[in-house]
CSV table of C-alpha atoms in Angstrom, one decimal:
chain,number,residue,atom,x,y,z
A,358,UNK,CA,0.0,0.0,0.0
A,359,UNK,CA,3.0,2.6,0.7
A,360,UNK,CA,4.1,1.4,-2.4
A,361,UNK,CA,1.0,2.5,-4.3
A,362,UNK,CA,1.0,5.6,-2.4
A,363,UNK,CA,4.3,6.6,-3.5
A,364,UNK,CA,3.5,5.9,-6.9
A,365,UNK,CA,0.2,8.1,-7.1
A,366,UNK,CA,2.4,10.7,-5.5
A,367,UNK,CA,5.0,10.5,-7.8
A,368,UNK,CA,2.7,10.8,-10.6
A,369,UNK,CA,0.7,13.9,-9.3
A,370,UNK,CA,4.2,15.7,-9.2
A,371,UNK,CA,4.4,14.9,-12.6
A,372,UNK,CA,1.3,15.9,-13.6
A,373,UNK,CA,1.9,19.4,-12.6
A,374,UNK,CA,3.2,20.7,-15.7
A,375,UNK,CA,1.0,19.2,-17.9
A,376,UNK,CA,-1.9,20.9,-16.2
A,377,UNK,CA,-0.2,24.5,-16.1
A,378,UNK,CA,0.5,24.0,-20.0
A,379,UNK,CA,-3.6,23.0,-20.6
A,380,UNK,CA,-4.1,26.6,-18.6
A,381,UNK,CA,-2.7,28.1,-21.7
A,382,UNK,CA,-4.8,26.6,-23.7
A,383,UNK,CA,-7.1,29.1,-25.9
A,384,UNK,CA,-10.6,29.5,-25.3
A,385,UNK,CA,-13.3,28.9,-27.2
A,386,UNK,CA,-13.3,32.1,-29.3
A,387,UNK,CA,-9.5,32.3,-29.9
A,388,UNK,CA,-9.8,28.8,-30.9
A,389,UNK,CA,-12.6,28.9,-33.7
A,390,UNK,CA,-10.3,32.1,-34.7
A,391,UNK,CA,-7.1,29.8,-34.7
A,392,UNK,CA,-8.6,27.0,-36.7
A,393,UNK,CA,-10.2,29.1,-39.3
A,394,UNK,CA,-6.4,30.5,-40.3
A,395,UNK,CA,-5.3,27.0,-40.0
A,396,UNK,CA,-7.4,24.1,-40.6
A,397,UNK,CA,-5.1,21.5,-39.4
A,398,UNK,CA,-5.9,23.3,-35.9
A,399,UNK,CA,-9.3,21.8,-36.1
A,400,UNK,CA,-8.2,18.0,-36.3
A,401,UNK,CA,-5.3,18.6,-33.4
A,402,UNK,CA,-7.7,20.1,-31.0
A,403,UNK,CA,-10.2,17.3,-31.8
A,404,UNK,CA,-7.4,15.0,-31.3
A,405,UNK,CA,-6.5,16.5,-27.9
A,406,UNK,CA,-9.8,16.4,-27.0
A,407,UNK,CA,-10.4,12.8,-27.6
A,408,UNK,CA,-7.1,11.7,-25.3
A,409,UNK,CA,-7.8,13.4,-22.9
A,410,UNK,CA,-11.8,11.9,-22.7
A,411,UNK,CA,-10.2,8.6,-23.3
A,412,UNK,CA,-7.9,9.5,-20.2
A,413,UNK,CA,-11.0,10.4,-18.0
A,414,UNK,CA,-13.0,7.4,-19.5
A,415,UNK,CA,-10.1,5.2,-18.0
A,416,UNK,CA,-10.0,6.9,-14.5
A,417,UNK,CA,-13.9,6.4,-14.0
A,418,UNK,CA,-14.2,3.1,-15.8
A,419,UNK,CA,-11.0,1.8,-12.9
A,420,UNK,CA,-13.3,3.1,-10.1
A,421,UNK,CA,-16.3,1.5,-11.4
A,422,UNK,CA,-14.2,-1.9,-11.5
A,423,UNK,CA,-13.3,-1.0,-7.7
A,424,UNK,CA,-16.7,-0.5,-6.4
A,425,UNK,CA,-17.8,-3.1,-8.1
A,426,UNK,CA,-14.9,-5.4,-6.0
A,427,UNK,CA,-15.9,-3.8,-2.7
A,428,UNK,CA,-19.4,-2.5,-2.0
A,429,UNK,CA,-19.0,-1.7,1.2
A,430,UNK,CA,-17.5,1.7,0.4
A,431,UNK,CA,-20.6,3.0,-1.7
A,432,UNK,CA,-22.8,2.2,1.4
A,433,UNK,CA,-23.7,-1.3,0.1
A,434,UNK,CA,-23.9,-3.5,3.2
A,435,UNK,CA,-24.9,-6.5,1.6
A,436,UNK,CA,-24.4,-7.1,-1.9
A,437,UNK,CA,-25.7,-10.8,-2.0
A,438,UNK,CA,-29.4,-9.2,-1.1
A,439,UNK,CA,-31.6,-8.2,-3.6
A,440,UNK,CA,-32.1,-4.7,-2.2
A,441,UNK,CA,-28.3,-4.4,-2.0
A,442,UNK,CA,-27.4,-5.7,-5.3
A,443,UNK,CA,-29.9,-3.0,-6.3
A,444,UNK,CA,-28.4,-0.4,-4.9
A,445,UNK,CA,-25.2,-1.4,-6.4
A,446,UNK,CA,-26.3,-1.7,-9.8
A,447,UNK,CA,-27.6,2.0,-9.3
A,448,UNK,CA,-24.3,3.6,-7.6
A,449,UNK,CA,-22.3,1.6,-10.6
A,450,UNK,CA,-24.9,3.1,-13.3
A,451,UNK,CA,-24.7,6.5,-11.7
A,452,UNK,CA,-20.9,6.6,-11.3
A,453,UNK,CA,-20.3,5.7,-15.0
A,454,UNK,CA,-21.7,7.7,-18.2
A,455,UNK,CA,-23.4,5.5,-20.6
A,456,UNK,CA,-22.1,4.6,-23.7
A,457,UNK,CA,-19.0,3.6,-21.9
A,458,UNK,CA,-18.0,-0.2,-21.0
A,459,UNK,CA,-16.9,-1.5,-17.9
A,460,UNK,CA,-13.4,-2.0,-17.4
A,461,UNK,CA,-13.9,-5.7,-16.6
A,462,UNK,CA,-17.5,-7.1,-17.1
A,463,UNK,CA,-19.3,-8.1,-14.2
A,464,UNK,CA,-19.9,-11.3,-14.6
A,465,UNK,CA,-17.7,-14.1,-16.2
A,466,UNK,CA,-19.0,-15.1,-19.6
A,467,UNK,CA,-20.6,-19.5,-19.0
A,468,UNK,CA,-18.0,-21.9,-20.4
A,469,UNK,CA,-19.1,-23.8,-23.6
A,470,UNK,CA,-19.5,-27.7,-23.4
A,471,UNK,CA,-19.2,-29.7,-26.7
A,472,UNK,CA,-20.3,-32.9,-26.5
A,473,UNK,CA,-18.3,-35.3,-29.3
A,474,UNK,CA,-20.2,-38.6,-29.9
A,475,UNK,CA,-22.5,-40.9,-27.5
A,476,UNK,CA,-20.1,-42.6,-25.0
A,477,UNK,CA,-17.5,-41.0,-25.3
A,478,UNK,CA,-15.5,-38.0,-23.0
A,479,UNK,CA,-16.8,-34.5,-22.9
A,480,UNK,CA,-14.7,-31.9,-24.1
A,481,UNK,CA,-14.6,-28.3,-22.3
A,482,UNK,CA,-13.6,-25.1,-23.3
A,483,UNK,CA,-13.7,-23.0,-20.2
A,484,UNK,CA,-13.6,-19.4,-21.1
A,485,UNK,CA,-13.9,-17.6,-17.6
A,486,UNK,CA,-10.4,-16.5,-18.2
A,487,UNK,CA,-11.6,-13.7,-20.5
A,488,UNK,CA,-13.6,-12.7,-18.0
A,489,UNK,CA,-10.6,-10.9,-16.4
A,490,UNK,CA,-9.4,-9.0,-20.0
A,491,UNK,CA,-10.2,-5.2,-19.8
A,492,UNK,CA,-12.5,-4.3,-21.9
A,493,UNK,CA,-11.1,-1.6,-24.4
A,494,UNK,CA,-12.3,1.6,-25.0
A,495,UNK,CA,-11.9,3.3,-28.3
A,496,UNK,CA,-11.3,7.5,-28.7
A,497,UNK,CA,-14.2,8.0,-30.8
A,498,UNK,CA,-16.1,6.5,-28.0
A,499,UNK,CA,-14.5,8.3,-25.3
A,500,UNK,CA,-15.0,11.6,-27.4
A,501,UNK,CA,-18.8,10.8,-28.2
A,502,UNK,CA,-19.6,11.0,-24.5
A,503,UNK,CA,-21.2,14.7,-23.6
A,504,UNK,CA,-18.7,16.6,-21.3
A,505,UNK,CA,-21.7,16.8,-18.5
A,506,UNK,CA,-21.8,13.1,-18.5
A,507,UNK,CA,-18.2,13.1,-17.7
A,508,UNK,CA,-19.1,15.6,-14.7
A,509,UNK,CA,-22.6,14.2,-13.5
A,510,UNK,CA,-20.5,10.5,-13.3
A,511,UNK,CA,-17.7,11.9,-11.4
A,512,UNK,CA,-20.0,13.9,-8.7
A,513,UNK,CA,-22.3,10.9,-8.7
A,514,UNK,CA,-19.1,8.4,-7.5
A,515,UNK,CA,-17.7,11.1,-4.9
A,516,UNK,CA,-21.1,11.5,-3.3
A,517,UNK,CA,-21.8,7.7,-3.1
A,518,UNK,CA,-18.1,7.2,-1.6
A,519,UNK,CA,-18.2,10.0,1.0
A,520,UNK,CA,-19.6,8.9,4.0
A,521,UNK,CA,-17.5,5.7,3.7
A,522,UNK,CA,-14.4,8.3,3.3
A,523,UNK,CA,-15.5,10.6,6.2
A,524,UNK,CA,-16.0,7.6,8.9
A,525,UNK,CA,-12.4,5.8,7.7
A,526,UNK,CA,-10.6,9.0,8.2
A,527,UNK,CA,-12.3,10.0,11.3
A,528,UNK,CA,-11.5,6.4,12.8
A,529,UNK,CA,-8.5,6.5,11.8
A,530,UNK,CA,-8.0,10.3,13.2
A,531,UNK,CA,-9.6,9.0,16.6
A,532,UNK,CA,-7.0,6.2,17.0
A,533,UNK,CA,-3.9,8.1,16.3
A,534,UNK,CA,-5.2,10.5,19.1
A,535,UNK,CA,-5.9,8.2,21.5
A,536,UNK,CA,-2.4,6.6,20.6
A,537,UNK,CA,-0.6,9.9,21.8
A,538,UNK,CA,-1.6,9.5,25.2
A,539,UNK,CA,-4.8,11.5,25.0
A,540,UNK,CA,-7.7,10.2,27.2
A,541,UNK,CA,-11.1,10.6,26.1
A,542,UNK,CA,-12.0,13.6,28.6
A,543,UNK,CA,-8.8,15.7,27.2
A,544,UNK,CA,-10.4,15.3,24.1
A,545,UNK,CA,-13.8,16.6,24.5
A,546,UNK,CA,-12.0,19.6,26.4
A,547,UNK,CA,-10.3,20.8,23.1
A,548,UNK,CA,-13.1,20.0,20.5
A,549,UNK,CA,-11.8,22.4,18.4
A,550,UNK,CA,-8.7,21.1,17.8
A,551,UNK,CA,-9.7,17.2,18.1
A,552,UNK,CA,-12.7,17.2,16.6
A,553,UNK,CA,-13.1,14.9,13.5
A,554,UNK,CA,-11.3,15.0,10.6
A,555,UNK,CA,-15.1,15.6,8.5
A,556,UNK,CA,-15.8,18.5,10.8
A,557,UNK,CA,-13.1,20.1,10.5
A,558,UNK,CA,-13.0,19.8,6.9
A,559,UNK,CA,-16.3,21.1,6.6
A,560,UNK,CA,-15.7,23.9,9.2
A,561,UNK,CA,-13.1,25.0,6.3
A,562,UNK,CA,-15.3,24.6,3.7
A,563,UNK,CA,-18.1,26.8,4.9
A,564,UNK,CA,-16.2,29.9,3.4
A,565,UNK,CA,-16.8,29.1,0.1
A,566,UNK,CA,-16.1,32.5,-1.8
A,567,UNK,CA,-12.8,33.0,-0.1
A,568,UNK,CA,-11.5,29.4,-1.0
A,569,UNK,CA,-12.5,29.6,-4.7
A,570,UNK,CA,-10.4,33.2,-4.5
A,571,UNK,CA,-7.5,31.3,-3.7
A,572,UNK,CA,-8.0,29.1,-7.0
A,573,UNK,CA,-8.1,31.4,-9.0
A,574,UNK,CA,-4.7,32.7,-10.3
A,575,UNK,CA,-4.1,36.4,-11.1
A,576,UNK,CA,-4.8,37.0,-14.6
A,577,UNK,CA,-1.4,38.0,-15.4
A,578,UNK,CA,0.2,34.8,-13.6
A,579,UNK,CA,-2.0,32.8,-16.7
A,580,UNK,CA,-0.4,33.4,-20.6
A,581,UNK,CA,-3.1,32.4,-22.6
A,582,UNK,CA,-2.2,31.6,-25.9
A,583,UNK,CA,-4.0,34.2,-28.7
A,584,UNK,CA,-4.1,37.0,-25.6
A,585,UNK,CA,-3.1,40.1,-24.5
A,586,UNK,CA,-1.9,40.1,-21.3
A,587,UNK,CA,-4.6,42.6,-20.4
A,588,UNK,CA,-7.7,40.8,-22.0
A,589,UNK,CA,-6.8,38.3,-20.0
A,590,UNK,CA,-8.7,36.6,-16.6
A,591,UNK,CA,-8.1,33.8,-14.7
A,592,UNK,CA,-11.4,32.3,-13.5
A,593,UNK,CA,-11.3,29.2,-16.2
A,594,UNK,CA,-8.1,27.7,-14.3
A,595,UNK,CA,-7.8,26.2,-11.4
A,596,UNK,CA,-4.7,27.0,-9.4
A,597,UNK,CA,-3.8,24.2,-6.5
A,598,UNK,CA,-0.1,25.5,-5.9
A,599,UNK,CA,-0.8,25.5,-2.3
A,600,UNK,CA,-2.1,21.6,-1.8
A,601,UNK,CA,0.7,20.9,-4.5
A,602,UNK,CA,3.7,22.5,-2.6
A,603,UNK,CA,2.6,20.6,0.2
A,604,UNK,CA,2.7,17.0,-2.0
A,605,UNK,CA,5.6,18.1,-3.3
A,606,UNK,CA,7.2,18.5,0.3
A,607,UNK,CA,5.7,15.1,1.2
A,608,UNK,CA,7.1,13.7,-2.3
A,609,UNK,CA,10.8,15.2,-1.5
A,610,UNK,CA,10.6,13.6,2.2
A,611,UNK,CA,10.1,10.1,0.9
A,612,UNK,CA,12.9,10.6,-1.9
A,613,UNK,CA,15.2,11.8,0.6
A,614,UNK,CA,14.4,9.0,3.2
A,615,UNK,CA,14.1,5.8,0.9
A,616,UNK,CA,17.9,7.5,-1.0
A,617,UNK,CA,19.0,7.7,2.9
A,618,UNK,CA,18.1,4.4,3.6
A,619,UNK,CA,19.6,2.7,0.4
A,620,UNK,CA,22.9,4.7,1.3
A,621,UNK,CA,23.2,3.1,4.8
A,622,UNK,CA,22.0,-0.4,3.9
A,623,UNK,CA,25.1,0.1,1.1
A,624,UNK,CA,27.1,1.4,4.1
A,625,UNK,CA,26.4,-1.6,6.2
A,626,UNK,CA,26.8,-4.1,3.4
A,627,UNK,CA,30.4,-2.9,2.6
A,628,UNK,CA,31.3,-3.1,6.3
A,629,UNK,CA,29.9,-6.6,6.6
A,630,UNK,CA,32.1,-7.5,3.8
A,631,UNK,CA,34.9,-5.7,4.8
A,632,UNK,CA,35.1,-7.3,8.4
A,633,UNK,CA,35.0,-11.0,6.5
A,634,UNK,CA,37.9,-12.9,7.5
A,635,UNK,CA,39.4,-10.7,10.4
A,636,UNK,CA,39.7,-12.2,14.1
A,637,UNK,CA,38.7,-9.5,16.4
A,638,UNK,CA,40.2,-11.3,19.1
A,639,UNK,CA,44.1,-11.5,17.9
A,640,UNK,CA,44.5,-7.9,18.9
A,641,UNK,CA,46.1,-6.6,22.0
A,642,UNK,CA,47.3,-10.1,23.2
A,643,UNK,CA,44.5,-11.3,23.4
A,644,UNK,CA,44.7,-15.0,21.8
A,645,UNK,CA,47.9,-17.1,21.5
A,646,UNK,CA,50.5,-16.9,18.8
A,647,UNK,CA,51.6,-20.5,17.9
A,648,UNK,CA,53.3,-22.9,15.6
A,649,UNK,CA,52.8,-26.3,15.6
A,650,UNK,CA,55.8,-28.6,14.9
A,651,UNK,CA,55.6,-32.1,14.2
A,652,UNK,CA,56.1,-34.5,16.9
A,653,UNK,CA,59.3,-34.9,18.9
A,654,UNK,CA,61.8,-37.7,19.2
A,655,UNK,CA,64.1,-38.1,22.5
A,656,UNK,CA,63.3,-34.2,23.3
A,657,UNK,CA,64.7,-33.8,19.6
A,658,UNK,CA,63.1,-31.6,17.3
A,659,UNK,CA,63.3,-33.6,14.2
A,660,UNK,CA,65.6,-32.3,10.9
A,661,UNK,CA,65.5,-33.3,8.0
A,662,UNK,CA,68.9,-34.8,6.5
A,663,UNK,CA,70.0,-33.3,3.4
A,664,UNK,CA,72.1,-35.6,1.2
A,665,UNK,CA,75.3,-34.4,0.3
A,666,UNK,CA,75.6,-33.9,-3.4
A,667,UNK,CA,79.3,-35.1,-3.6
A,668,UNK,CA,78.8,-38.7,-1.7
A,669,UNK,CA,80.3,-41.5,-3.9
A,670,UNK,CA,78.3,-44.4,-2.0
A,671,UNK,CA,74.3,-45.2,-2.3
A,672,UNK,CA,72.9,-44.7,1.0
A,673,UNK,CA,69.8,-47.2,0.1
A,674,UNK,CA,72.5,-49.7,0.4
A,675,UNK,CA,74.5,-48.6,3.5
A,676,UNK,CA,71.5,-48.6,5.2
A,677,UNK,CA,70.5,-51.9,3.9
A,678,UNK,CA,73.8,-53.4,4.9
A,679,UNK,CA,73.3,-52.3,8.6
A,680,UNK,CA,70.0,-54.4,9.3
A,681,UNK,CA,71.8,-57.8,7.6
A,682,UNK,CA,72.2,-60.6,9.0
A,683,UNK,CA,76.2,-61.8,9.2
């Protein structure tokens, strides 16, 4: 899960130029302007258009799948009932514009049976491993869809997931508090500042003007393309530098951290290898020096007898001659 985390992270930091370059993007007027000087205009806007539907169709069709896996987070208790597989059926259909497949059908398509002659061995040809294959969607599907339909799914899904997101965070909230060492009575002392997670989120929200202000850039922060600088307003943009300094703080932490922690599991590696083969214990007198020698004879250490080069008799047979018998 931190994983997956990390990686949605790591692609909303990247995401962040794209979505300054779309501000730049002209508006309606400029465009039809733009496209009548230059016709090829016309089929790269349409083009632009249609990824970027087939981008969102993705996104809503991969929640869809997920509800679909767990009901429980669209308020579906049951979904084996008839009144909750109803209600499912109605959060999917609401959360996904029509006209567009489901990523991964609902239900496994039955396997075909092919019976070859009387007597003999059915033959099966299970098929419930297609059942698993997204289900592509094309551009010109993704561009059909009406833009509205794009927005009335996405409001649809956030409503139906809400209260499942507002209890998980406040549980969640309640249990980290606890965990500090806070009793229950401390709590309800300083409501304001241990109240739930929701509450205080919609405490925040209740100011609505001022936070769409902050959204909005200055119009001369935006450089609309087919502009003057002065014709220019920012109200169609929607500026989240503030929640995207913070990600990008929490996105620099976790670089810094997992690079810190590579560095000193590289730094404890090398030492491990680097101490093989050394005996801690030779140093400072600590263990005895010794040589063995082989074993001794009369309190002799033994030598061994190097044969003059310059002897004119075999020594096989002088020593032969001593062990015989007169």
């Amino acid at each position: 899960m931190q994983n997956l985390y990390e990686a949605m992270l790591e692609a909303r930091v990247r995401l962040q130029q794209p979505l300054l370059a779309g501000g730049r993007l002209p508006l309606t007027d400029v465009r039809s302007a733009l496209s009548r000087e230059e016709p090829t205009l016309t089929e790269e806007f349409q083009e632009a258009r249609a990824e970027i539907a087939a981008l969102l169709a993705d996104a809503l069709r991969l929640r869809h799948s997920l509800y679909a896996l767990n009901p429980s987070v669209v308020g579906v208790a049951d979904a084996a009932t008839p009144a909750g597989k109803q209600q499912l059926q109605a959060t999917l259909a609401a959360s996904l514009p029509a006209g567009l497949p489901a990523l991964v059908p609902a239900t496994p398509p039955p396997s075909k049976r092919r019976r070859v002659a009387a007597g003999e061995e059915e033959e099966e040809e299970e098929e419930g491993d297609d059942a698993d294959v997204p289900v592509p969607v094309s551009l010109r599907d993704a561009a059909g869809v009406e833009s509205g339909a794009y927005w009335r799914a996405i409001e649809a899904g956030w409503d139906a997931f809400a209260p499942y997101r507002d209890e998980t965070v406040d549980t969640w909230g309640r249990t980290l508090t606890y965990a500090g060492g806070l009793t229950q009575k401390q709590a309800v002392k300083l409501r304001v500042m241990n109240a739930d997670i929701s509450k205080q989120v919609s405490n925040i929200m209740a100011d609505r003007e001022r936070l769409l202000a902050r959204t909005r850039p200055k119009a001369e922060a935006v450089a609309v393309l087919g502009q003057a600088r002065s014709e220019q307003a920012g109200d169609h943009v929607f500026d989240d530098s503030d929640f995207y300094q913070v990600l990008l703080r929490e996105f620099v932490s976790i670089s810094a951290s997992s690079a810190a922690t590579q560095a000193a599991g590289g730094i404890r590696s090398y030492a491990s290898k680097k101490r093989e083969g050394v005996d801690h214990r030779a140093s400072k007198g600590r263990k005895l020096k010794y040589v063995t020698h082989p074993k001794l004879v009369n309190f002799v250490a033994p030598r061994p007898y190097v044969v003059p080069p310059d002897m004119s008799y075999d020594l096989d047979t002088v020593v032969a001659s001593l062990f015989k018998s007169a």
